mmCIF file with all atom_site columns, C-alpha atoms in Angstrom:
data_model
loop_
_atom_site.group_PDB
_atom_site.id
_atom_site.type_symbol
_atom_site.label_atom_id
_atom_site.label_alt_id
_atom_site.label_comp_id
_atom_site.label_asym_id
_atom_site.label_entity_id
_atom_site.label_seq_id
_atom_site.pdbx_PDB_ins_code
_atom_site.Cartn_x
_atom_site.Cartn_y
_atom_site.Cartn_z
_atom_site.occupancy
_atom_site.B_iso_or_equiv
_atom_site.pdbx_formal_charge
_atom_site.auth_seq_id
_atom_site.auth_comp_id
_atom_site.auth_asym_id
_atom_site.auth_atom_id
_atom_site.pdbx_PDB_model_num
ATOM 1  C CA . UNK M 1 1  ? -8.882  -6.224  -4.848  1.00 80.00 ? 612 UNK M CA 1
ATOM 2  C CA . UNK M 1 2  ? -8.562  -8.166  -1.639  1.00 84.00 ? 613 UNK M CA 1
ATOM 3  C CA . UNK M 1 3  ? -5.133  -7.396  -0.175  1.00 87.00 ? 614 UNK M CA 1
ATOM 4  C CA . UNK M 1 4  ? -3.704  -10.377 1.711   1.00 87.00 ? 615 UNK M CA 1
ATOM 5  C CA . UNK M 1 5  ? -0.403  -11.261 3.396   1.00 89.00 ? 616 UNK M CA 1
ATOM 6  C CA . UNK M 1 6  ? 0.819   -12.687 0.069   1.00 90.00 ? 617 UNK M CA 1
ATOM 7  C CA . UNK M 1 7  ? 0.873   -9.118  -1.315  1.00 90.00 ? 618 UNK M CA 1
ATOM 8  C CA . UNK M 1 8  ? 3.530   -7.940  1.170   1.00 91.00 ? 619 UNK M CA 1
ATOM 9  C CA . UNK M 1 9  ? 6.518   -6.612  -0.764  1.00 91.00 ? 620 UNK M CA 1
ATOM 10 C CA . UNK M 1 10 ? 4.630   -6.309  -4.049  1.00 91.00 ? 621 UNK M CA 1
ATOM 11 C CA . UNK M 1 11 ? 3.548   -3.162  -5.860  1.00 90.00 ? 622 UNK M CA 1
ATOM 12 C CA . UNK M 1 12 ? -0.066  -2.172  -6.416  1.00 89.00 ? 623 UNK M CA 1
ATOM 13 C CA . UNK M 1 13 ? -1.781  0.697   -8.221  1.00 89.00 ? 624 UNK M CA 1
ATOM 14 C CA . UNK M 1 14 ? -4.490  2.545   -6.327  1.00 86.00 ? 625 UNK M CA 1
ATOM 15 C CA . UNK M 1 15 ? -6.980  2.827   -9.207  1.00 82.00 ? 626 UNK M CA 1
ATOM 16 C CA . UNK M 1 16 ? -7.431  2.481   -12.957 1.00 76.00 ? 627 UNK M CA 1
ATOM 17 C CA . UNK M 1 17 ? -7.435  6.257   -13.362 1.00 75.00 ? 628 UNK M CA 1
ATOM 18 C CA . UNK M 1 18 ? -4.617  7.830   -15.389 1.00 73.00 ? 629 UNK M CA 1
ATOM 19 C CA . UNK M 1 19 ? -1.512  8.643   -13.292 1.00 77.00 ? 630 UNK M CA 1
ATOM 20 C CA . UNK M 1 20 ? -2.774  6.798   -10.219 1.00 83.00 ? 631 UNK M CA 1
ATOM 21 C CA . UNK M 1 21 ? 0.033   6.341   -7.685  1.00 88.00 ? 632 UNK M CA 1
ATOM 22 C CA . UNK M 1 22 ? 1.913   3.063   -7.460  1.00 91.00 ? 633 UNK M CA 1
ATOM 23 C CA . UNK M 1 23 ? 2.558   1.870   -3.910  1.00 92.00 ? 634 UNK M CA 1
ATOM 24 C CA . UNK M 1 24 ? 4.409   -1.027  -2.311  1.00 93.00 ? 635 UNK M CA 1
ATOM 25 C CA . UNK M 1 25 ? 2.550   -3.072  0.310   1.00 94.00 ? 636 UNK M CA 1
ATOM 26 C CA . UNK M 1 26 ? 4.682   -3.268  3.462   1.00 93.00 ? 637 UNK M CA 1
ATOM 27 C CA . UNK M 1 27 ? 2.395   -5.137  5.852   1.00 94.00 ? 638 UNK M CA 1
ATOM 28 C CA . UNK M 1 28 ? -1.086  -6.634  6.042   1.00 94.00 ? 639 UNK M CA 1
ATOM 29 C CA . UNK M 1 29 ? -2.825  -7.357  9.353   1.00 93.00 ? 640 UNK M CA 1
ATOM 30 C CA . UNK M 1 30 ? -6.406  -8.513  8.875   1.00 90.00 ? 641 UNK M CA 1
ATOM 31 C CA . UNK M 1 31 ? -7.075  -9.933  12.341  1.00 87.00 ? 642 UNK M CA 1
ATOM 32 C CA . UNK M 1 32 ? -7.210  -8.365  15.754  1.00 84.00 ? 643 UNK M CA 1
ATOM 33 C CA . UNK M 1 33 ? -8.470  -5.093  17.116  1.00 86.00 ? 644 UNK M CA 1
ATOM 34 C CA . UNK M 1 34 ? -7.181  -2.783  14.346  1.00 87.00 ? 645 UNK M CA 1
ATOM 35 C CA . UNK M 1 35 ? -6.951  -4.519  10.952  1.00 91.00 ? 646 UNK M CA 1
ATOM 36 C CA . UNK M 1 36 ? -4.577  -2.467  8.805   1.00 94.00 ? 647 UNK M CA 1
ATOM 37 C CA . UNK M 1 37 ? -2.509  -2.257  5.625   1.00 94.00 ? 648 UNK M CA 1
ATOM 38 C CA . UNK M 1 38 ? 0.740   -0.288  5.491   1.00 94.00 ? 649 UNK M CA 1
ATOM 39 C CA . UNK M 1 39 ? 1.970   1.019   2.128   1.00 94.00 ? 650 UNK M CA 1
ATOM 40 C CA . UNK M 1 40 ? 5.013   2.968   0.927   1.00 93.00 ? 651 UNK M CA 1
ATOM 41 C CA . UNK M 1 41 ? 5.294   5.438   -1.959  1.00 91.00 ? 652 UNK M CA 1
ATOM 42 C CA . UNK M 1 42 ? 8.308   5.807   -4.253  1.00 89.00 ? 653 UNK M CA 1
ATOM 43 C CA . UNK M 1 43 ? 9.658   8.727   -2.191  1.00 87.00 ? 654 UNK M CA 1
ATOM 44 C CA . UNK M 1 44 ? 9.872   6.507   0.905   1.00 86.00 ? 655 UNK M CA 1
ATOM 45 C CA . UNK M 1 45 ? 6.800   7.948   2.650   1.00 89.00 ? 656 UNK M CA 1
ATOM 46 C CA . UNK M 1 46 ? 4.706   5.281   4.356   1.00 90.00 ? 657 UNK M CA 1
ATOM 47 C CA . UNK M 1 47 ? 1.040   5.410   5.235   1.00 92.00 ? 658 UNK M CA 1
ATOM 48 C CA . UNK M 1 48 ? -1.363  3.128   7.046   1.00 94.00 ? 659 UNK M CA 1
ATOM 49 C CA . UNK M 1 49 ? -4.958  2.253   6.230   1.00 93.00 ? 660 UNK M CA 1
ATOM 50 C CA . UNK M 1 50 ? -6.972  1.157   9.231   1.00 94.00 ? 661 UNK M CA 1
ATOM 51 C CA . UNK M 1 51 ? -10.372 -0.478  9.141   1.00 91.00 ? 662 UNK M CA 1
ATOM 52 C CA . UNK M 1 52 ? -12.912 1.740   10.885  1.00 89.00 ? 663 UNK M CA 1
ATOM 53 C CA . UNK M 1 53 ? -16.641 2.012   11.464  1.00 89.00 ? 664 UNK M CA 1
ATOM 54 C CA . UNK M 1 54 ? -17.157 3.910   8.183   1.00 92.00 ? 665 UNK M CA 1
ATOM 55 C CA . UNK M 1 55 ? -15.098 1.777   5.800   1.00 92.00 ? 666 UNK M CA 1
ATOM 56 C CA . UNK M 1 56 ? -13.564 -1.686  5.944   1.00 91.00 ? 667 UNK M CA 1
ATOM 57 C CA . UNK M 1 57 ? -10.168 -2.441  4.421   1.00 91.00 ? 668 UNK M CA 1
ATOM 58 C CA . UNK M 1 58 ? -11.910 -4.085  1.472   1.00 91.00 ? 669 UNK M CA 1
ATOM 59 C CA . UNK M 1 59 ? -13.972 -0.947  0.837   1.00 92.00 ? 670 UNK M CA 1
ATOM 60 C CA . UNK M 1 60 ? -10.891 1.285   1.097   1.00 91.00 ? 671 UNK M CA 1
ATOM 61 C CA . UNK M 1 61 ? -8.920  -0.836  -1.376  1.00 91.00 ? 672 UNK M CA 1
ATOM 62 C CA . UNK M 1 62 ? -11.667 -1.874  -3.793  1.00 90.00 ? 673 UNK M CA 1
ATOM 63 C CA . UNK M 1 63 ? -10.130 0.077   -6.726  1.00 90.00 ? 674 UNK M CA 1
ATOM 64 C CA . UNK M 1 64 ? -6.600  -1.246  -6.170  1.00 91.00 ? 675 UNK M CA 1
ATOM 65 C CA . UNK M 1 65 ? -5.035  -3.629  -8.678  1.00 91.00 ? 676 UNK M CA 1
ATOM 66 C CA . UNK M 1 66 ? -1.652  -5.365  -9.036  1.00 92.00 ? 677 UNK M CA 1
ATOM 67 C CA . UNK M 1 67 ? 0.969   -3.238  -10.771 1.00 91.00 ? 678 UNK M CA 1
ATOM 68 C CA . UNK M 1 68 ? 2.189   -4.359  -14.175 1.00 91.00 ? 679 UNK M CA 1
ATOM 69 C CA . UNK M 1 69 ? 5.859   -5.179  -14.695 1.00 93.00 ? 680 UNK M CA 1
ATOM 70 C CA . UNK M 1 70 ? 6.379   -1.745  -16.301 1.00 92.00 ? 681 UNK M CA 1
ATOM 71 C CA . UNK M 1 71 ? 4.702   0.048   -13.375 1.00 90.00 ? 682 UNK M CA 1
ATOM 72 C CA . UNK M 1 72 ? 6.768   -1.942  -10.876 1.00 93.00 ? 683 UNK M CA 1
ATOM 73 C CA . UNK M 1 73 ? 9.993   -1.136  -12.775 1.00 94.00 ? 684 UNK M CA 1
ATOM 74 C CA . UNK M 1 74 ? 9.080   2.579   -12.837 1.00 92.00 ? 685 UNK M CA 1
ATOM 75 C CA . UNK M 1 75 ? 8.375   2.490   -9.080  1.00 92.00 ? 686 UNK M CA 1
ATOM 76 C CA . UNK M 1 76 ? 11.737  0.853   -8.348  1.00 93.00 ? 687 UNK M CA 1
ATOM 77 C CA . UNK M 1 77 ? 13.569  3.327   -10.615 1.00 94.00 ? 688 UNK M CA 1
ATOM 78 C CA . UNK M 1 78 ? 12.060  6.291   -8.715  1.00 92.00 ? 689 UNK M CA 1
ATOM 79 C CA . UNK M 1 79 ? 12.288  4.703   -5.270  1.00 91.00 ? 690 UNK M CA 1
ATOM 80 C CA . UNK M 1 80 ? 14.265  6.648   -2.676  1.00 87.00 ? 691 UNK M CA 1
ATOM 81 C CA . UNK M 1 81 ? 14.593  5.065   0.767   1.00 84.00 ? 692 UNK M CA 1
ATOM 82 C CA . UNK M 1 82 ? 13.326  7.177   3.647   1.00 79.00 ? 693 UNK M CA 1
ATOM 83 C CA . UNK M 1 83 ? 15.919  8.934   5.802   1.00 77.00 ? 694 UNK M CA 1
ATOM 84 C CA . UNK M 1 84 ? 17.046  7.027   8.864   1.00 77.00 ? 695 UNK M CA 1
ATOM 85 C CA . UNK M 1 85 ? 16.961  9.004   12.094  1.00 74.00 ? 696 UNK M CA 1
ATOM 86 C CA . UNK M 1 86 ? 19.608  7.512   14.339  1.00 64.00 ? 697 UNK M CA 1
ATOM 87 C CA . UNK M 1 87 ? 20.265  9.190   17.651  1.00 60.00 ? 698 UNK M CA 1
#
């Protein structure tokens, strides 16, 4: 699946395997020096995928697919926002 800016804020599933994690796409930057995709899990943990010399973003996300309505509802039901560290 080719992840584009239109996918920001939507949920995706990382593969067709059973119990594959559902993630929410936070940001997509395909141009510039470090093309990257930032995703968030239902426990509020975020992670970033960066294109590198071994694998492009398309290669890293080739098994991803859009989440179904049921998968999106389950993600939102389990979602816990990350803690805010205010000093």
